[in-house]
mmCIF file of C-alpha atoms and ligand atoms in Angstrom:
data_model
loop_
_atom_site.group_PDB
_atom_site.id
_atom_site.type_symbol
_atom_site.label_atom_id
_atom_site.label_comp_id
_atom_site.label_asym_id
_atom_site.label_seq_id
_atom_site.Cartn_x
_atom_site.Cartn_y
_atom_site.Cartn_z
ATOM 1 C CA UNK E 1 2.285 -21.215 5.784
ATOM 2 C CA UNK E 2 0.636 -20.633 8.656
ATOM 3 C CA UNK E 3 1.910 -19.670 12.014
ATOM 4 C CA UNK E 4 0.867 -23.028 13.322
ATOM 5 C CA UNK E 5 2.817 -24.994 10.135
ATOM 6 C CA UNK E 6 6.078 -22.202 10.706
ATOM 7 C CA UNK E 7 6.335 -24.220 14.135
ATOM 8 C CA UNK E 8 5.959 -20.657 15.711
ATOM 9 C CA UNK E 9 9.252 -19.800 14.022
ATOM 10 C CA UNK E 10 9.313 -16.087 13.156
ATOM 11 C CA UNK E 11 10.929 -14.905 9.990
ATOM 12 C CA UNK E 12 13.656 -12.006 11.001
ATOM 13 C CA UNK E 13 12.840 -8.752 8.747
ATOM 14 C CA UNK E 14 14.264 -5.240 8.917
ATOM 15 C CA UNK E 15 12.680 -1.943 7.948
ATOM 16 C CA UNK E 16 14.724 0.408 5.666
ATOM 17 C CA UNK E 17 13.182 4.013 6.522
ATOM 18 C CA UNK E 18 12.054 2.854 9.868
ATOM 19 C CA UNK E 19 11.956 6.267 11.259
ATOM 20 C CA UNK E 20 9.708 7.790 9.028
ATOM 21 C CA UNK E 21 5.583 8.111 9.348
ATOM 22 C CA UNK E 22 5.017 4.976 7.238
ATOM 23 C CA UNK E 23 8.285 3.267 9.057
ATOM 24 C CA UNK E 24 6.739 3.825 11.954
ATOM 25 C CA UNK E 25 3.437 1.995 10.945
ATOM 26 C CA UNK E 26 5.703 -1.143 9.923
ATOM 27 C CA UNK E 27 7.228 -0.931 13.705
ATOM 28 C CA UNK E 28 4.018 -1.056 15.250
ATOM 29 C CA UNK E 29 2.400 -3.398 12.773
ATOM 30 C CA UNK E 30 4.931 -6.122 12.968
ATOM 31 C CA UNK E 31 4.845 -5.977 16.755
ATOM 32 C CA UNK E 32 3.401 -9.753 17.661
ATOM 33 C CA UNK E 33 3.077 -10.433 13.961
ATOM 34 C CA UNK E 34 3.066 -14.031 13.712
ATOM 35 C CA UNK E 35 5.359 -14.894 11.167
ATOM 36 C CA UNK E 36 7.767 -11.614 10.972
ATOM 37 C CA UNK E 37 9.953 -10.213 13.878
ATOM 38 C CA UNK E 38 11.435 -6.811 13.416
ATOM 39 C CA UNK E 39 15.301 -7.723 13.876
ATOM 40 C CA UNK E 40 17.273 -4.419 11.938
ATOM 41 C CA UNK E 41 16.497 -0.573 11.610
ATOM 42 C CA UNK E 42 17.769 1.261 8.975
ATOM 43 C CA UNK E 43 17.304 5.064 8.142
ATOM 44 C CA UNK E 44 19.746 8.081 7.334
ATOM 45 C CA UNK E 45 22.924 9.424 8.184
ATOM 46 C CA UNK E 46 21.369 11.590 10.553
ATOM 47 C CA UNK E 47 19.767 8.483 12.488
ATOM 48 C CA UNK E 48 22.514 6.154 12.160
ATOM 49 C CA UNK E 49 24.255 5.117 15.681
ATOM 50 C CA UNK E 50 21.576 6.741 17.544
ATOM 51 C CA UNK E 51 18.946 3.803 19.284
ATOM 52 C CA UNK E 52 15.426 4.154 17.669
ATOM 53 C CA UNK E 53 14.139 6.117 20.744
ATOM 54 C CA UNK E 54 16.519 8.822 20.198
ATOM 55 C CA UNK E 55 16.522 8.668 16.315
ATOM 56 C CA UNK E 56 12.366 9.110 15.682
ATOM 57 C CA UNK E 57 9.881 11.335 16.602
ATOM 58 C CA UNK E 58 6.970 8.867 17.281
ATOM 59 C CA UNK E 59 3.690 9.994 15.667
ATOM 60 C CA UNK E 60 1.361 7.325 16.285
ATOM 61 C CA UNK E 61 -1.436 6.928 18.945
ATOM 62 C CA UNK E 62 -0.391 3.819 20.486
ATOM 63 C CA UNK E 63 3.030 3.647 22.145
ATOM 64 C CA UNK E 64 6.423 2.559 20.559
ATOM 65 C CA UNK E 65 6.783 -1.311 20.928
ATOM 66 C CA UNK E 66 9.498 -1.676 23.939
ATOM 67 C CA UNK E 67 11.120 -4.612 21.711
ATOM 68 C CA UNK E 68 12.151 -1.630 19.191
ATOM 69 C CA UNK E 69 12.793 1.466 21.014
ATOM 70 C CA UNK E 70 16.233 0.177 22.264
ATOM 71 C CA UNK E 71 17.624 -1.456 19.078
ATOM 72 C CA UNK E 72 20.301 0.467 17.177
ATOM 73 C CA UNK E 73 19.313 2.352 13.978
ATOM 74 C CA UNK E 74 22.111 1.491 11.022
ATOM 75 C CA UNK E 75 22.941 2.931 8.197
ATOM 76 C CA UNK E 76 21.044 1.908 4.860
ATOM 77 C CA UNK E 77 23.912 -0.383 3.553
ATOM 78 C CA UNK E 78 24.122 -3.774 2.899
ATOM 79 C CA UNK E 79 25.666 -5.907 5.667
ATOM 80 C CA UNK E 80 23.741 -6.680 9.010
ATOM 81 C CA UNK E 81 20.224 -6.582 7.506
ATOM 82 C CA UNK E 82 18.089 -9.814 7.178
ATOM 83 C CA UNK E 83 17.059 -11.222 3.794
ATOM 84 C CA UNK E 84 13.700 -9.430 4.049
ATOM 85 C CA UNK E 85 13.405 -5.984 4.260
ATOM 86 C CA UNK E 86 10.591 -3.817 4.024
ATOM 87 C CA UNK E 87 11.067 -0.306 2.682
ATOM 88 C CA UNK E 88 9.570 2.763 4.011
ATOM 89 C CA UNK E 89 12.454 5.261 2.228
ATOM 90 C CA UNK E 90 12.059 8.408 0.766
ATOM 91 C CA UNK E 91 11.909 7.943 -3.371
ATOM 92 C CA UNK E 92 14.823 9.921 -3.724
ATOM 93 C CA UNK E 93 17.013 7.409 -1.464
ATOM 94 C CA UNK E 94 14.821 4.174 -2.717
ATOM 95 C CA UNK E 95 16.416 4.742 -6.063
ATOM 96 C CA UNK E 96 19.685 3.846 -5.048
ATOM 97 C CA UNK E 97 19.632 1.948 -1.797
ATOM 98 C CA UNK E 98 16.675 -0.861 -2.768
ATOM 99 C CA UNK E 99 18.714 -1.850 -5.925
ATOM 100 C CA UNK E 100 22.086 -2.142 -3.543
ATOM 101 C CA UNK E 101 20.046 -4.651 -1.535
ATOM 102 C CA UNK E 102 18.258 -6.485 -3.714
ATOM 103 C CA UNK E 103 21.643 -7.126 -5.853
ATOM 104 C CA UNK E 104 23.244 -8.716 -3.221
ATOM 105 C CA UNK E 105 19.930 -11.211 -2.301
ATOM 106 C CA UNK E 106 17.542 -9.090 -0.075
ATOM 107 C CA UNK E 107 13.917 -9.122 -1.063
ATOM 108 C CA UNK E 108 13.062 -5.381 -0.725
ATOM 109 C CA UNK E 109 8.937 -4.779 -0.434
ATOM 110 C CA UNK E 110 8.998 -1.429 -1.304
ATOM 111 C CA UNK E 111 6.456 1.597 -0.408
ATOM 112 C CA UNK E 112 8.575 3.986 -2.519
ATOM 113 C CA UNK E 113 7.287 5.168 -6.130
ATOM 114 C CA UNK E 114 11.223 4.435 -7.638
ATOM 115 C CA UNK E 115 10.422 1.126 -9.488
ATOM 116 C CA UNK E 116 6.887 0.834 -9.117
ATOM 117 C CA UNK E 117 6.207 1.496 -13.025
ATOM 118 C CA UNK E 118 9.483 -0.331 -14.386
ATOM 119 C CA UNK E 119 8.384 -3.371 -16.286
ATOM 120 C CA UNK E 120 9.960 -6.252 -14.539
ATOM 121 C CA UNK E 121 8.980 -4.908 -11.044
ATOM 122 C CA UNK E 122 5.779 -6.155 -9.457
ATOM 123 C CA UNK E 123 3.288 -3.542 -8.455
ATOM 124 C CA UNK E 124 0.854 -5.809 -6.493
ATOM 125 C CA UNK E 125 -2.241 -5.542 -4.283
ATOM 126 C CA UNK E 126 -2.438 -9.011 -3.002
ATOM 127 C CA UNK E 127 -6.241 -9.543 -3.569
ATOM 128 C CA UNK E 128 -6.098 -7.996 -7.012
ATOM 129 C CA UNK E 129 -3.082 -9.138 -8.851
ATOM 130 C CA UNK E 130 -0.680 -11.745 -7.149
ATOM 131 C CA UNK E 131 0.038 -13.599 -10.200
ATOM 132 C CA UNK E 132 2.285 -10.331 -11.015
ATOM 133 C CA UNK E 133 4.899 -11.216 -8.265
ATOM 134 C CA UNK E 134 6.032 -14.014 -10.790
ATOM 135 C CA UNK E 135 7.729 -10.571 -12.678
ATOM 136 C CA UNK E 136 10.454 -11.271 -9.907
ATOM 137 C CA UNK E 137 11.994 -14.258 -12.223
ATOM 138 C CA UNK E 138 12.518 -11.780 -15.011
ATOM 139 C CA UNK E 139 13.742 -9.086 -13.096
ATOM 140 C CA UNK E 140 16.449 -11.546 -11.579
ATOM 141 C CA UNK E 141 17.159 -12.728 -15.043
ATOM 142 C CA UNK E 142 17.694 -9.299 -16.886
ATOM 143 C CA UNK E 143 19.346 -7.329 -13.723
ATOM 144 C CA UNK E 144 21.228 -10.456 -12.079
ATOM 145 C CA UNK E 145 20.136 -9.650 -8.759
ATOM 146 C CA UNK E 146 19.909 -12.591 -6.275
ATOM 147 C CA UNK E 147 16.863 -10.504 -4.419
ATOM 148 C CA UNK E 148 14.227 -8.632 -5.878
ATOM 149 C CA UNK E 149 12.075 -5.281 -5.391
ATOM 150 C CA UNK E 150 8.436 -5.992 -5.077
ATOM 151 C CA UNK E 151 6.415 -2.819 -4.551
ATOM 152 C CA UNK E 152 2.934 -1.519 -3.344
ATOM 153 C CA UNK E 153 1.144 1.474 -4.798
ATOM 154 C CA UNK E 154 0.657 4.556 -3.890
ATOM 155 C CA UNK E 155 -1.766 5.327 -0.852
ATOM 156 C CA UNK E 156 -4.381 6.810 -2.933
ATOM 157 C CA UNK E 157 -4.447 4.071 -5.784
ATOM 158 C CA UNK E 158 -4.433 1.270 -3.630
ATOM 159 C CA UNK E 159 -8.233 2.645 -2.442
ATOM 160 C CA UNK E 160 -9.316 3.210 -5.742
ATOM 161 C CA UNK E 161 -8.050 -0.110 -7.196
ATOM 162 C CA UNK E 162 -9.343 -2.422 -4.920
ATOM 163 C CA UNK E 163 -12.928 -0.936 -5.529
ATOM 164 C CA UNK E 164 -12.376 -1.227 -8.987
ATOM 165 C CA UNK E 165 -10.883 -4.489 -9.033
ATOM 166 C CA UNK E 166 -14.290 -5.723 -7.357
ATOM 167 C CA UNK E 167 -16.003 -4.089 -10.428
ATOM 168 C CA UNK E 168 -13.809 -5.227 -12.989
ATOM 169 C CA UNK E 169 -16.453 -8.038 -14.333
ATOM 170 C CA UNK E 170 -18.581 -5.641 -15.314
ATOM 171 C CA UNK E 171 -16.244 -4.114 -17.676
ATOM 172 C CA UNK E 172 -14.865 -1.098 -16.697
ATOM 173 C CA UNK E 173 -14.091 1.701 -19.364
ATOM 174 C CA UNK E 174 -13.809 5.266 -17.501
ATOM 175 C CA UNK E 175 -12.752 6.398 -14.304
ATOM 176 C CA UNK E 176 -13.328 10.033 -12.710
ATOM 177 C CA UNK E 177 -11.477 10.445 -9.378
ATOM 178 C CA UNK E 178 -11.341 13.133 -6.768
ATOM 179 C CA UNK E 179 -9.378 12.407 -3.736
ATOM 180 C CA UNK E 180 -9.396 14.029 -0.018
ATOM 181 C CA UNK E 181 -6.332 13.139 1.052
ATOM 182 C CA UNK E 182 -4.774 13.001 4.625
ATOM 183 C CA UNK E 183 -1.806 14.862 5.856
ATOM 184 C CA UNK E 184 -0.217 12.076 6.971
ATOM 185 C CA UNK E 185 0.347 10.488 3.496
ATOM 186 C CA UNK E 186 3.276 13.782 3.394
ATOM 187 C CA UNK E 187 5.432 12.049 5.753
ATOM 188 C CA UNK E 188 6.872 13.877 8.850
ATOM 189 C CA UNK E 189 6.479 17.130 9.660
ATOM 190 C CA UNK E 190 4.740 17.054 5.798
ATOM 191 C CA UNK E 191 2.575 20.010 4.958
ATOM 192 C CA UNK E 192 2.784 23.310 7.121
ATOM 193 C CA UNK E 193 0.013 23.772 9.713
ATOM 194 C CA UNK E 194 -0.647 27.354 8.113
ATOM 195 C CA UNK E 195 -1.024 25.584 4.830
ATOM 196 C CA UNK E 196 -3.718 23.161 5.669
ATOM 197 C CA UNK E 197 -5.425 24.105 8.947
ATOM 198 C CA UNK E 198 -9.076 25.241 7.549
ATOM 199 C CA UNK E 199 -7.933 24.686 4.055
ATOM 200 C CA UNK E 200 -7.964 22.600 1.550
ATOM 201 C CA UNK E 201 -4.630 22.310 -0.955
ATOM 202 C CA UNK E 202 -5.796 21.490 -4.473
ATOM 203 C CA UNK E 203 -2.880 19.582 -5.847
ATOM 204 C CA UNK E 204 -0.517 17.001 -4.412
ATOM 205 C CA UNK E 205 2.538 16.946 -6.839
ATOM 206 C CA UNK E 206 2.890 14.047 -9.102
ATOM 207 C CA UNK E 207 -0.089 12.055 -7.368
ATOM 208 C CA UNK E 208 -2.632 12.348 -10.055
ATOM 209 C CA UNK E 209 -0.135 10.560 -12.770
ATOM 210 C CA UNK E 210 0.624 7.586 -10.396
ATOM 211 C CA UNK E 211 -3.282 7.071 -9.619
ATOM 212 C CA UNK E 212 -3.943 7.069 -13.460
ATOM 213 C CA UNK E 213 -1.099 4.848 -14.409
ATOM 214 C CA UNK E 214 -0.479 2.506 -11.406
ATOM 215 C CA UNK E 215 -4.080 1.541 -11.615
ATOM 216 C CA UNK E 216 -3.734 0.609 -15.126
ATOM 217 C CA UNK E 217 -1.006 -1.567 -14.413
ATOM 218 C CA UNK E 218 -2.110 -3.544 -11.525
ATOM 219 C CA UNK E 219 -5.535 -3.960 -13.303
ATOM 220 C CA UNK E 220 -3.390 -5.280 -16.310
ATOM 221 C CA UNK E 221 -3.015 -8.604 -17.611
ATOM 222 C CA UNK E 222 0.098 -10.722 -17.333
ATOM 223 C CA UNK E 223 1.435 -12.629 -20.033
ATOM 224 C CA UNK E 224 5.016 -13.917 -20.939
ATOM 225 C CA UNK E 225 6.617 -11.810 -18.024
ATOM 226 C CA UNK E 226 5.065 -8.671 -19.481
ATOM 227 C CA UNK E 227 1.870 -6.667 -17.953
ATOM 228 C CA UNK E 228 -0.122 -5.134 -20.588
ATOM 229 C CA UNK E 229 -1.953 -2.000 -18.879
ATOM 230 C CA UNK E 230 -5.661 -2.311 -18.462
ATOM 231 C CA UNK E 231 -7.371 0.003 -21.264
ATOM 232 C CA UNK E 232 -9.681 1.956 -19.186
ATOM 233 C CA UNK E 233 -9.085 6.206 -18.749
ATOM 234 C CA UNK E 234 -8.393 7.018 -15.237
ATOM 235 C CA UNK E 235 -8.826 10.955 -14.671
ATOM 236 C CA UNK E 236 -7.894 12.123 -11.218
ATOM 237 C CA UNK E 237 -7.912 15.052 -8.995
ATOM 238 C CA UNK E 238 -6.111 14.933 -5.736
ATOM 239 C CA UNK E 239 -6.584 17.166 -2.801
ATOM 240 C CA UNK E 240 -4.653 17.263 0.681
ATOM 241 C CA UNK E 241 -7.350 18.321 3.398
ATOM 242 C CA UNK E 242 -7.016 18.556 7.165
ATOM 243 C CA UNK E 243 -7.387 14.950 8.253
ATOM 244 C CA UNK E 244 -4.624 12.858 9.979
ATOM 245 C CA UNK E 245 -5.256 9.769 8.547
ATOM 246 C CA UNK E 246 -7.327 8.278 6.022
ATOM 247 C CA UNK E 247 -7.807 9.224 2.152
ATOM 248 C CA UNK E 248 -11.190 9.774 1.072
ATOM 249 C CA UNK E 249 -11.985 9.472 -2.939
ATOM 250 C CA UNK E 250 -15.144 10.335 -4.705
ATOM 251 C CA UNK E 251 -15.412 7.807 -7.644
ATOM 252 C CA UNK E 252 -17.376 7.698 -10.980
ATOM 253 C CA UNK E 253 -17.303 4.667 -12.843
ATOM 254 C CA UNK E 254 -18.756 3.989 -16.174
ATOM 255 C CA UNK E 255 -19.182 -0.005 -16.429
ATOM 256 C CA UNK E 256 -19.634 -1.400 -19.742
ATOM 257 C CA UNK E 257 -22.264 -4.015 -18.655
ATOM 258 C CA UNK E 258 -24.386 -1.035 -17.095
ATOM 259 C CA UNK E 259 -25.125 -2.748 -13.803
ATOM 260 C CA UNK E 260 -28.007 -2.044 -11.026
ATOM 261 C CA UNK E 261 -26.943 -0.472 -7.976
ATOM 262 C CA UNK E 262 -27.495 -3.530 -6.361
ATOM 263 C CA UNK E 263 -25.415 -5.560 -8.184
ATOM 264 C CA UNK E 264 -22.652 -3.325 -7.759
ATOM 265 C CA UNK E 265 -23.157 -3.658 -3.990
ATOM 266 C CA UNK E 266 -23.224 -6.934 -4.310
ATOM 267 C CA UNK E 267 -19.942 -7.383 -6.229
ATOM 268 C CA UNK E 268 -18.201 -5.040 -3.749
ATOM 269 C CA UNK E 269 -19.097 -6.716 -0.678
ATOM 270 C CA UNK E 270 -18.646 -10.348 -2.129
ATOM 271 C CA UNK E 271 -15.336 -9.179 -3.346
ATOM 272 C CA UNK E 272 -12.427 -11.623 -2.020
ATOM 273 C CA UNK E 273 -9.119 -12.434 -2.738
ATOM 274 C CA UNK E 274 -5.929 -14.834 -2.330
ATOM 275 C CA UNK E 275 -5.149 -13.228 0.903
ATOM 276 C CA UNK E 276 -8.570 -13.846 2.216
ATOM 277 C CA UNK E 277 -8.539 -17.459 0.902
ATOM 278 C CA UNK E 278 -5.507 -18.202 2.289
ATOM 279 C CA UNK E 279 -6.478 -16.249 5.921
ATOM 280 C CA UNK E 280 -2.877 -14.117 5.626
ATOM 281 C CA UNK E 281 -2.344 -12.510 9.124
ATOM 282 C CA UNK E 282 -2.730 -8.986 7.789
ATOM 283 C CA UNK E 283 -5.615 -9.737 5.464
ATOM 284 C CA UNK E 284 -9.035 -8.428 6.632
ATOM 285 C CA UNK E 285 -12.036 -10.570 6.217
ATOM 286 C CA UNK E 286 -13.381 -9.097 3.572
ATOM 287 C CA UNK E 287 -11.308 -6.279 1.491
ATOM 288 C CA UNK E 288 -14.356 -3.958 1.416
ATOM 289 C CA UNK E 289 -16.902 -3.097 3.837
ATOM 290 C CA UNK E 290 -20.016 -1.485 2.474
ATOM 291 C CA UNK E 291 -21.766 0.912 4.662
ATOM 292 C CA UNK E 292 -25.344 1.843 4.205
ATOM 293 C CA UNK E 293 -25.343 5.240 6.368
ATOM 294 C CA UNK E 294 -25.542 8.075 4.121
ATOM 295 C CA UNK E 295 -22.908 9.723 6.087
ATOM 296 C CA UNK E 296 -20.635 6.831 5.868
ATOM 297 C CA UNK E 297 -17.572 6.445 5.600
ATOM 298 C CA UNK E 298 -15.686 8.815 7.311
ATOM 299 C CA UNK E 299 -12.010 8.909 8.195
ATOM 300 C CA UNK E 300 -12.507 9.536 11.613
ATOM 301 C CA UNK E 301 -15.243 6.756 12.317
ATOM 302 C CA UNK E 302 -13.778 3.726 9.537
ATOM 303 C CA UNK E 303 -10.536 4.301 9.208
ATOM 304 C CA UNK E 304 -9.421 1.511 11.565
ATOM 305 C CA UNK E 305 -12.123 -0.727 10.172
ATOM 306 C CA UNK E 306 -9.844 -4.175 9.925
ATOM 307 C CA UNK E 307 -7.200 -2.804 11.663
ATOM 308 C CA UNK E 308 -6.494 -0.269 8.650
ATOM 309 C CA UNK E 309 -6.407 -2.823 6.037
ATOM 310 C CA UNK E 310 -10.478 -2.682 5.046
ATOM 311 C CA UNK E 311 -11.574 -0.088 2.113
ATOM 312 C CA UNK E 312 -14.739 1.344 3.288
ATOM 313 C CA UNK E 313 -17.413 2.166 0.471
ATOM 314 C CA UNK E 314 -20.455 4.200 0.963
ATOM 315 C CA UNK E 315 -23.192 6.336 -1.159
ATOM 316 C CA UNK E 316 -23.342 4.227 -4.179
ATOM 317 C CA UNK E 317 -25.780 6.062 -6.492
ATOM 318 C CA UNK E 318 -26.622 6.910 -10.172
ATOM 319 C CA UNK E 319 -23.765 9.372 -11.654
ATOM 320 C CA UNK E 320 -25.648 11.108 -14.684
ATOM 321 C CA UNK E 321 -22.283 11.130 -16.709
ATOM 322 C CA UNK E 322 -20.426 7.722 -15.983
ATOM 323 C CA UNK E 323 -23.540 5.716 -14.580
ATOM 324 C CA UNK E 324 -22.355 4.635 -11.423
ATOM 325 C CA UNK E 325 -20.708 6.852 -8.244
ATOM 326 C CA UNK E 326 -19.681 5.905 -4.803
ATOM 327 C CA UNK E 327 -17.512 7.054 -1.942
ATOM 328 C CA UNK E 328 -14.557 4.991 -0.916
ATOM 329 C CA UNK E 329 -12.119 5.495 2.293
ATOM 330 C CA UNK E 330 -8.713 3.883 3.321
ATOM 331 C CA UNK E 331 -5.899 3.864 5.825
ATOM 332 C CA UNK E 332 -3.194 5.635 3.838
ATOM 333 C CA UNK E 333 -0.211 4.494 5.821
ATOM 334 C CA UNK E 334 -1.522 1.063 6.329
ATOM 335 C CA UNK E 335 -3.474 0.003 3.411
ATOM 336 C CA UNK E 336 -1.659 2.411 1.422
ATOM 337 C CA UNK E 337 1.804 1.851 3.021
ATOM 338 C CA UNK E 338 3.074 -0.500 5.665
ATOM 339 C CA UNK E 339 0.378 -3.008 5.782
ATOM 340 C CA UNK E 340 -0.022 -3.507 2.015
ATOM 341 C CA UNK E 341 3.500 -4.190 2.284
ATOM 342 C CA UNK E 342 3.450 -6.412 4.672
ATOM 343 C CA UNK E 343 0.604 -8.202 2.953
ATOM 344 C CA UNK E 344 2.806 -8.564 0.215
ATOM 345 C CA UNK E 345 5.591 -10.036 2.214
ATOM 346 C CA UNK E 346 2.883 -12.565 3.537
ATOM 347 C CA UNK E 347 1.559 -13.711 0.157
ATOM 348 C CA UNK E 348 5.082 -14.375 -0.690
ATOM 349 C CA UNK E 349 5.935 -16.458 2.287
ATOM 350 C CA UNK E 350 2.745 -18.305 1.622
ATOM 351 C CA UNK E 351 3.428 -19.020 -2.027
ATOM 352 C CA UNK E 352 6.892 -20.220 -0.970
ATOM 353 C CA UNK E 353 8.484 -17.462 -2.865
ATOM 354 C CA UNK E 354 10.785 -16.369 0.240
ATOM 355 C CA UNK E 355 12.244 -19.977 0.933
HETATM 356 P P1 LIG M 401 8.918 9.686 5.759
HETATM 357 O O1 LIG M 401 8.420 10.286 6.977
HETATM 358 O O2 LIG M 401 9.675 11.363 5.624
HETATM 359 O O3 LIG M 401 10.263 9.328 6.188
HETATM 360 C C1 LIG M 401 11.398 8.993 5.225
HETATM 361 C C2 LIG M 401 12.133 7.786 6.067
HETATM 362 O O4 LIG M 401 13.453 7.793 4.775
HETATM 363 C C3 LIG M 401 12.947 8.212 7.562
HETATM 364 O O5 LIG M 401 12.984 6.736 7.714
HETATM 365 C C4 LIG M 401 14.492 8.557 6.735
HETATM 366 O O6 LIG M 401 15.341 8.345 7.941
HETATM 367 C C5 LIG M 401 14.623 7.683 5.709
HETATM 368 N N1 LIG M 401 15.496 8.525 4.723
HETATM 369 C C6 LIG M 401 15.567 9.963 3.722
HETATM 370 N N2 LIG M 401 16.831 10.210 3.540
HETATM 371 C C7 LIG M 401 17.480 8.691 3.546
HETATM 372 C C8 LIG M 401 18.860 8.504 3.337
HETATM 373 N N3 LIG M 401 19.242 9.063 1.929
HETATM 374 N N4 LIG M 401 19.536 7.223 3.518
HETATM 375 C C9 LIG M 401 18.492 6.517 4.166
HETATM 376 N N5 LIG M 401 17.242 6.644 4.491
HETATM 377 C C10 LIG M 401 16.986 7.922 4.451
HETATM 378 O O7 LIG M 401 8.490 9.608 4.675
HETATM 379 P P2 LIG M 401 7.100 8.415 5.000
HETATM 380 O O8 LIG M 401 5.856 9.548 4.842
HETATM 381 O O9 LIG M 401 7.040 7.524 6.028
HETATM 382 O O10 LIG M 401 7.045 7.830 3.311
HETATM 383 C C11 LIG M 401 8.260 6.844 3.313
HETATM 384 C C12 LIG M 401 7.858 6.283 1.513
HETATM 385 O O11 LIG M 401 6.577 5.736 1.686
HETATM 386 C C13 LIG M 401 7.894 7.564 0.511
HETATM 387 O O12 LIG M 401 8.616 6.974 -0.591
HETATM 388 C C14 LIG M 401 6.639 7.585 0.234
HETATM 389 O O13 LIG M 401 6.339 7.757 -1.097
HETATM 390 C C15 LIG M 401 6.067 6.482 0.263
HETATM 391 N N6 LIG M 401 4.344 6.584 0.611
HETATM 392 C C16 LIG M 401 4.092 7.183 1.899
HETATM 393 C C17 LIG M 401 2.738 6.739 2.394
HETATM 394 C C18 LIG M 401 1.910 7.564 3.310
HETATM 395 O O14 LIG M 401 0.998 7.650 3.562
HETATM 396 N N7 LIG M 401 2.813 8.521 4.058
HETATM 397 C C19 LIG M 401 2.158 6.148 1.310
HETATM 398 C C20 LIG M 401 2.513 5.438 0.502
HETATM 399 C C21 LIG M 401 3.676 5.135 0.130
HETATM 400 P P3 LIG M 401 15.888 9.669 8.665
HETATM 401 O O15 LIG M 401 14.707 9.632 9.561
HETATM 402 O O16 LIG M 401 17.075 9.599 9.405
HETATM 403 O O17 LIG M 401 15.979 11.291 7.827
#
């Protein structure tokens, strides 16, 4: 489907957790979207019954859309919400709320970690494993749901996995990654200023495990409604740094075919997926941009590339331990959260999965 063949009609969508950091990115990215129109907002009891303007503390540098600020915020209970819902809920809340909606026919496209690793739940980056969306059939059959839960990965996993997907043709055996993650990744108010200003916090709870297991699932093979995780070993160290938006990652990769650095660069630059073929509205022209300059990518200069959907890569060089190393950067609340979910939903629309 394209905007042209939808006849200009927009599908009404709702946002669970609309008041949070990621919820606000949904509101921003959906404003003017050619296929989707924000028609419903949900959040916690604290926000229920208030207007969106009153309920949230807007944290983005562009003003909140006028079409949304006057809307009322509902409780996250099924009833008035449209069929397609984006979820930016806290994982604790998502655990009960998302299944309640999916059970009664809503398609919940979620950022929360709660269901990502379940065998019947698609964990999808549309450029990498759009075929995993077919797990929905198993999910509906086994759980008796008329709706579904579809997830996108953790924000640091997306950046790494897009890079690895471009290189998987060389055979990936081992990966070491160290992240420098932005404070917006911790939601609002997130990390206390006295903890992060002029500092680096060398641990983010649960993040390393997520990077390791989610990457293997996304790059895994789907056969008979079952995903066999990729056999590569991933070792992650995750840190929080005083950057507002943009997760930077230092990645070392062992590639079985030992390609030249030129071949690695060519593979990254030429990488394309279904979203590019289908020209989905949120798809960047190319998922990865290679940056020649020795001091790039940098969050402040490069995070908004491709409206926040491009993964920027630079500093491809030999690694004396694993063979190849590079630096990658992606926007954590766009490519790593709201933009990722919107691209998943666009993919589902384009493949006729929301008819
Ligand atoms: P956040 O700023 O803390 O926002 C959380 C949202 O969940 C708010 O809208 C909040 O509503 C709502 N909520 C909390 N408890 C609720 C409850 N019991 N019932 C209904 N709604 C409830 O968090 P965030 O950073 O936007 O993250 C949202 C989700 O995305 C999390 O699961 C996170 O792990 C994931 N994620 C975040 C990032 C990132 O870079 N920030 C990236 C990838 C994935 P109130 O305002 O009413 O409290």
